GROMACS .gro file of C-alpha atoms in nm:
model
  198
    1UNK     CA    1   0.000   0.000   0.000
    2UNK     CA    2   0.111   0.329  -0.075
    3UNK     CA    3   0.113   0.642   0.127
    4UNK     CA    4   0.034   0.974  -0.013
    5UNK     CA    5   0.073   1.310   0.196
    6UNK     CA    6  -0.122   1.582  -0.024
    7UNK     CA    7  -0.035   1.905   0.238
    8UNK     CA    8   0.285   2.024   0.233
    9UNK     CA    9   0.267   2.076   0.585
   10UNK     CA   10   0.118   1.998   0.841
   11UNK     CA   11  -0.237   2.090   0.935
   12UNK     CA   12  -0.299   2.221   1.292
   13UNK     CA   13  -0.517   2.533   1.391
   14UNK     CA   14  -0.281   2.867   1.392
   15UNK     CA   15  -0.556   3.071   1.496
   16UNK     CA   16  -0.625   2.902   1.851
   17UNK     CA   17  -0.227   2.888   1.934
   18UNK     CA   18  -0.194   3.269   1.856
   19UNK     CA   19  -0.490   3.309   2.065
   20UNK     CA   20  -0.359   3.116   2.350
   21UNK     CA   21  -0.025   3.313   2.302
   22UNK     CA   22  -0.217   3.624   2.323
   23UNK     CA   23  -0.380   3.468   2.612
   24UNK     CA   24  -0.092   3.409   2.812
   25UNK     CA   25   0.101   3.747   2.693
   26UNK     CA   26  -0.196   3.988   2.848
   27UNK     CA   27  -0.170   3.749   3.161
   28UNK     CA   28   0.241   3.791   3.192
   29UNK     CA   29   0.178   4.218   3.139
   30UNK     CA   30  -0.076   4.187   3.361
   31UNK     CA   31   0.095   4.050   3.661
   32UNK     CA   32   0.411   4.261   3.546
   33UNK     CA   33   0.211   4.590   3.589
   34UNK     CA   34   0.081   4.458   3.899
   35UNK     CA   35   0.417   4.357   4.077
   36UNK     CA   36   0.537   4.711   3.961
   37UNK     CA   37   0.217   4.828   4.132
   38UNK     CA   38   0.271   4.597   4.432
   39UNK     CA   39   0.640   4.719   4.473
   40UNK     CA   40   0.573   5.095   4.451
   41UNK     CA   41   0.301   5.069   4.674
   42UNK     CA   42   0.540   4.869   4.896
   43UNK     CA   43   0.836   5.091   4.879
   44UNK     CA   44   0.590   5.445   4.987
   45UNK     CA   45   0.502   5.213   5.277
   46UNK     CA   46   0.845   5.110   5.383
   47UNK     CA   47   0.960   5.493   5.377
   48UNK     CA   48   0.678   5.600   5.584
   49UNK     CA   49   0.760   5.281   5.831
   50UNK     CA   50   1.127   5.419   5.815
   51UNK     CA   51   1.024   5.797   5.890
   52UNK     CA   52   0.788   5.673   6.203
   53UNK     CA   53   1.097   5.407   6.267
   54UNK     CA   54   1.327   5.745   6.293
   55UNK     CA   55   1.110   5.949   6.477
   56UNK     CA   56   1.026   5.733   6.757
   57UNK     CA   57   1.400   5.668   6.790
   58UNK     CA   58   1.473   6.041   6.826
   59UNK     CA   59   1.173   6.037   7.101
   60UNK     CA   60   1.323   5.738   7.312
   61UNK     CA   61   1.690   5.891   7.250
   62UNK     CA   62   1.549   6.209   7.419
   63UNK     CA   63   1.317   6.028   7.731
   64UNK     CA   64   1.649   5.832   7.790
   65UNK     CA   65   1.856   6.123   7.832
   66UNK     CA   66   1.569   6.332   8.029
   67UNK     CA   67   1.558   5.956   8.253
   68UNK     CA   68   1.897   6.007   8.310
   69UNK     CA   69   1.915   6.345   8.403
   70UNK     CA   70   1.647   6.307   8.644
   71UNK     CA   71   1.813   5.976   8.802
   72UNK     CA   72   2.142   6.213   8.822
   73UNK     CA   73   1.934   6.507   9.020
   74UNK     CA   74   1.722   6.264   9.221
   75UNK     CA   75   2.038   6.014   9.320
   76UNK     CA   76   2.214   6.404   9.422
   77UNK     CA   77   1.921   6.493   9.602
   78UNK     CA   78   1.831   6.167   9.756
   79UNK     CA   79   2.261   6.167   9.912
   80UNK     CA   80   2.223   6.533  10.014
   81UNK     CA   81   1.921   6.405  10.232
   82UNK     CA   82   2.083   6.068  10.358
   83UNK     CA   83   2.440   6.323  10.458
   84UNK     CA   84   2.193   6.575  10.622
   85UNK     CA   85   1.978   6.343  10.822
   86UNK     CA   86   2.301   6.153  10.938
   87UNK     CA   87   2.462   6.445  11.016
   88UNK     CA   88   2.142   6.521  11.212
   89UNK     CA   89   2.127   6.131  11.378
   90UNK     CA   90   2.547   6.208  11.492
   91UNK     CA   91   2.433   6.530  11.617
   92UNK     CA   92   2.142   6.398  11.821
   93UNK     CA   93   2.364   6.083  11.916
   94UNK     CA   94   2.661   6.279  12.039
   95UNK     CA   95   2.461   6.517  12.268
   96UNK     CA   96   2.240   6.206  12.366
   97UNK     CA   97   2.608   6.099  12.544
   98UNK     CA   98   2.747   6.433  12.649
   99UNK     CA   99   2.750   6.416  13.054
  100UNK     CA  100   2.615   6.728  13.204
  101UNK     CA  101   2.705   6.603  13.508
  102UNK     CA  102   3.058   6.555  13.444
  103UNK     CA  103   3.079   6.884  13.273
  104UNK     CA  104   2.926   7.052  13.638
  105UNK     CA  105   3.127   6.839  13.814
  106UNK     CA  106   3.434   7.008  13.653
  107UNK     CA  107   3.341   7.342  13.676
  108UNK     CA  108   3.232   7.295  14.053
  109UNK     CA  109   3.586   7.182  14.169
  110UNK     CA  110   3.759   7.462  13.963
  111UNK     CA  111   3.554   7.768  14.043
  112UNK     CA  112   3.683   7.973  14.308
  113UNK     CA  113   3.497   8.154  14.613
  114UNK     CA  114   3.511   8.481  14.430
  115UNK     CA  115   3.323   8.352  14.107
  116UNK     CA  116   2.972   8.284  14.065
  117UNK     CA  117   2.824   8.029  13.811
  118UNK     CA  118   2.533   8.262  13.606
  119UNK     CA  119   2.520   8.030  13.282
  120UNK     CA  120   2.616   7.731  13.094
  121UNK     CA  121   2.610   7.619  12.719
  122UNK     CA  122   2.788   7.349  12.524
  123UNK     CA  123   2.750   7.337  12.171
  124UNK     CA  124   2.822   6.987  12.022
  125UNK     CA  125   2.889   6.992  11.649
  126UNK     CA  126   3.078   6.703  11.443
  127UNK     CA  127   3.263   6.588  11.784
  128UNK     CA  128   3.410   6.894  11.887
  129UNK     CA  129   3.236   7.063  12.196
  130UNK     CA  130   3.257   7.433  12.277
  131UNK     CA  131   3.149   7.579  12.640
  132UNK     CA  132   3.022   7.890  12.714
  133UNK     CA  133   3.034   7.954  13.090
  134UNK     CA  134   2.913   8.291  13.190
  135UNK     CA  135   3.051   8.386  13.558
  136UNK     CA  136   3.010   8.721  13.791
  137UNK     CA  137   3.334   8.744  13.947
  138UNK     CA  138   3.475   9.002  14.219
  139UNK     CA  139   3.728   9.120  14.010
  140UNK     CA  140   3.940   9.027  13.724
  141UNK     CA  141   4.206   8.834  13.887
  142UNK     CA  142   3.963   8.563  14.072
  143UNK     CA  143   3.761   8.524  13.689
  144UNK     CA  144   4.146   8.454  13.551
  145UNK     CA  145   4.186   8.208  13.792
  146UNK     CA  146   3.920   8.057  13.704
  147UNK     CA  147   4.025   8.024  13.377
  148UNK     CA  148   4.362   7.874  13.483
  149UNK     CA  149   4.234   7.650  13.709
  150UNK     CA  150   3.986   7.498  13.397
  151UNK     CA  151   4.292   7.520  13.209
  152UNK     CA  152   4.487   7.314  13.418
  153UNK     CA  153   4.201   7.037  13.423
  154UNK     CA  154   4.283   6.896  13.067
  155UNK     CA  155   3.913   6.866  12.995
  156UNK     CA  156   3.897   7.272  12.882
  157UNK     CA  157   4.137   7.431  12.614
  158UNK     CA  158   4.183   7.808  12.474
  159UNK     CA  159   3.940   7.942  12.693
  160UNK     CA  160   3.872   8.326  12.651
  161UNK     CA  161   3.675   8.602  12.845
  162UNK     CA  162   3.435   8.764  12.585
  163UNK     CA  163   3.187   9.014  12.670
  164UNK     CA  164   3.335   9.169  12.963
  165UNK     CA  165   3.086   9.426  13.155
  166UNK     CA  166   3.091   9.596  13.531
  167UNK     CA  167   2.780   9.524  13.677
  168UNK     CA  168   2.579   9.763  13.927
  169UNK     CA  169   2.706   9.640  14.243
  170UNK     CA  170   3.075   9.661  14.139
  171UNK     CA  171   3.110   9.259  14.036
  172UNK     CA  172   3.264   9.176  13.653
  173UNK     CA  173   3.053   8.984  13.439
  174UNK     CA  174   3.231   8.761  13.170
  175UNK     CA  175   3.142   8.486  12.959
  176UNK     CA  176   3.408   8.252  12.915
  177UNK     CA  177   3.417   8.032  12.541
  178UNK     CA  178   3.625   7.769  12.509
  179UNK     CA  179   3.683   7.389  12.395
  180UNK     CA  180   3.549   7.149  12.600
  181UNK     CA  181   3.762   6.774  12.563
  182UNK     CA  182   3.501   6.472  12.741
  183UNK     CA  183   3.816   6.246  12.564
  184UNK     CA  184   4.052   6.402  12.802
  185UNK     CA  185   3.841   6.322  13.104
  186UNK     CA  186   3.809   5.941  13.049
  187UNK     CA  187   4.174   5.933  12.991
  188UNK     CA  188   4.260   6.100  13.271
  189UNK     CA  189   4.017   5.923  13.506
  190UNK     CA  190   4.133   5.573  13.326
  191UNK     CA  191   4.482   5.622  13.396
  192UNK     CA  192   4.361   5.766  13.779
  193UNK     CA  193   4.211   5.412  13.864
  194UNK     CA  194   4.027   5.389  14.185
  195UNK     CA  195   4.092   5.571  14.458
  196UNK     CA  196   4.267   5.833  14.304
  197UNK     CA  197   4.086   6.113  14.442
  198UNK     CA  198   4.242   6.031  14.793
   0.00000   0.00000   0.00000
């Protein structure tokens, strides 16, 4: 049997592949135009992300450095208060264990029989006391014995007659400021022992 092809090509319908073509073509521009859409749209968003991103950044830059500065003045503030109020507590503390007694007792065996006791006021500050001792004496010489004989104690130091007046009936009235040393009197009665006084 013989076999005879009469087309010189062959036959298949052009028309539907160049439709199909076209088909897929429009598709392919289609989703081209709409990824270029996509990624505009996308890249406006990301710099309005990246401006908010910036901004809020500048904002927690400054409350971190306004934080800081107010840690700064409140940690200042907060040690001023502690020193103060322990400065206070010493205060309180060291007068708490000042001995009036042994302070009168001093000034009782020094004063002499022309000097008369009129006042008395230690001022404790940082563990250094002053005494101010104001006396009517019955003349100059029997107030600066006075101040030798607290002198010679130990327990008083640079003593000095300040506001020196003549009263009315002829008498001098002084007060006396000076340091008073409570160290020197437990040393000096430590080292006595008992029955020192005899």
């Amino acid at each position: 049997m013989i076999h005879v092809n009469l087309s010189t090509r062959p036959f298949y319908n052009e028309r539907v592949v160049h439709l199909v073509l076209g088909l897929v073509g429009l598709a392919a521009g289609a989703l081209f135009v709409a990824g270029l859409l996509q990624a505009a749209t996308l890249s406006r968003e990301r710099g309005v992300l990246v401006a908010l991103a910036e901004r809020d950044e500048g904002a927690a830059a400054a409350a971190d450095a306004a934080a800081a500065d107010l840690r700064r003045q409140v940690r200042d503030e907060d040690l001023q208060r502690l020193v103060e109020a322990a400065g206070e507590a010493n205060s309180l503390i060291e007068r708490r264990v000042f001995s009036w007694t042994e302070l009168f007792n001093r000034i009782e065996q020094t004063l002499p029989a022309g000097v008369m006791l009129t006042s008395v006021r230690p001022d404790i500050a940082a563990g250094d006391a002053t005494v101010a001792i104001g006396v009517l004496g019955r003349g100059v010489a029997d107030i600066d014995a006075f101040i030798d004989r607290l002198e010679a104690t130990g327990t008083f130091a640079g003593m000095l007659a300040r506001e020196e007046s003549v009263t009315d009936a002829g008498t001098y009235r002084t007060l006396l400021v000076g340091r008073y040393l409570p160290a020197a009197i437990d040393a000096s009665s430590a080292g006595a022992g008992p029955g020192a006084d005899r």
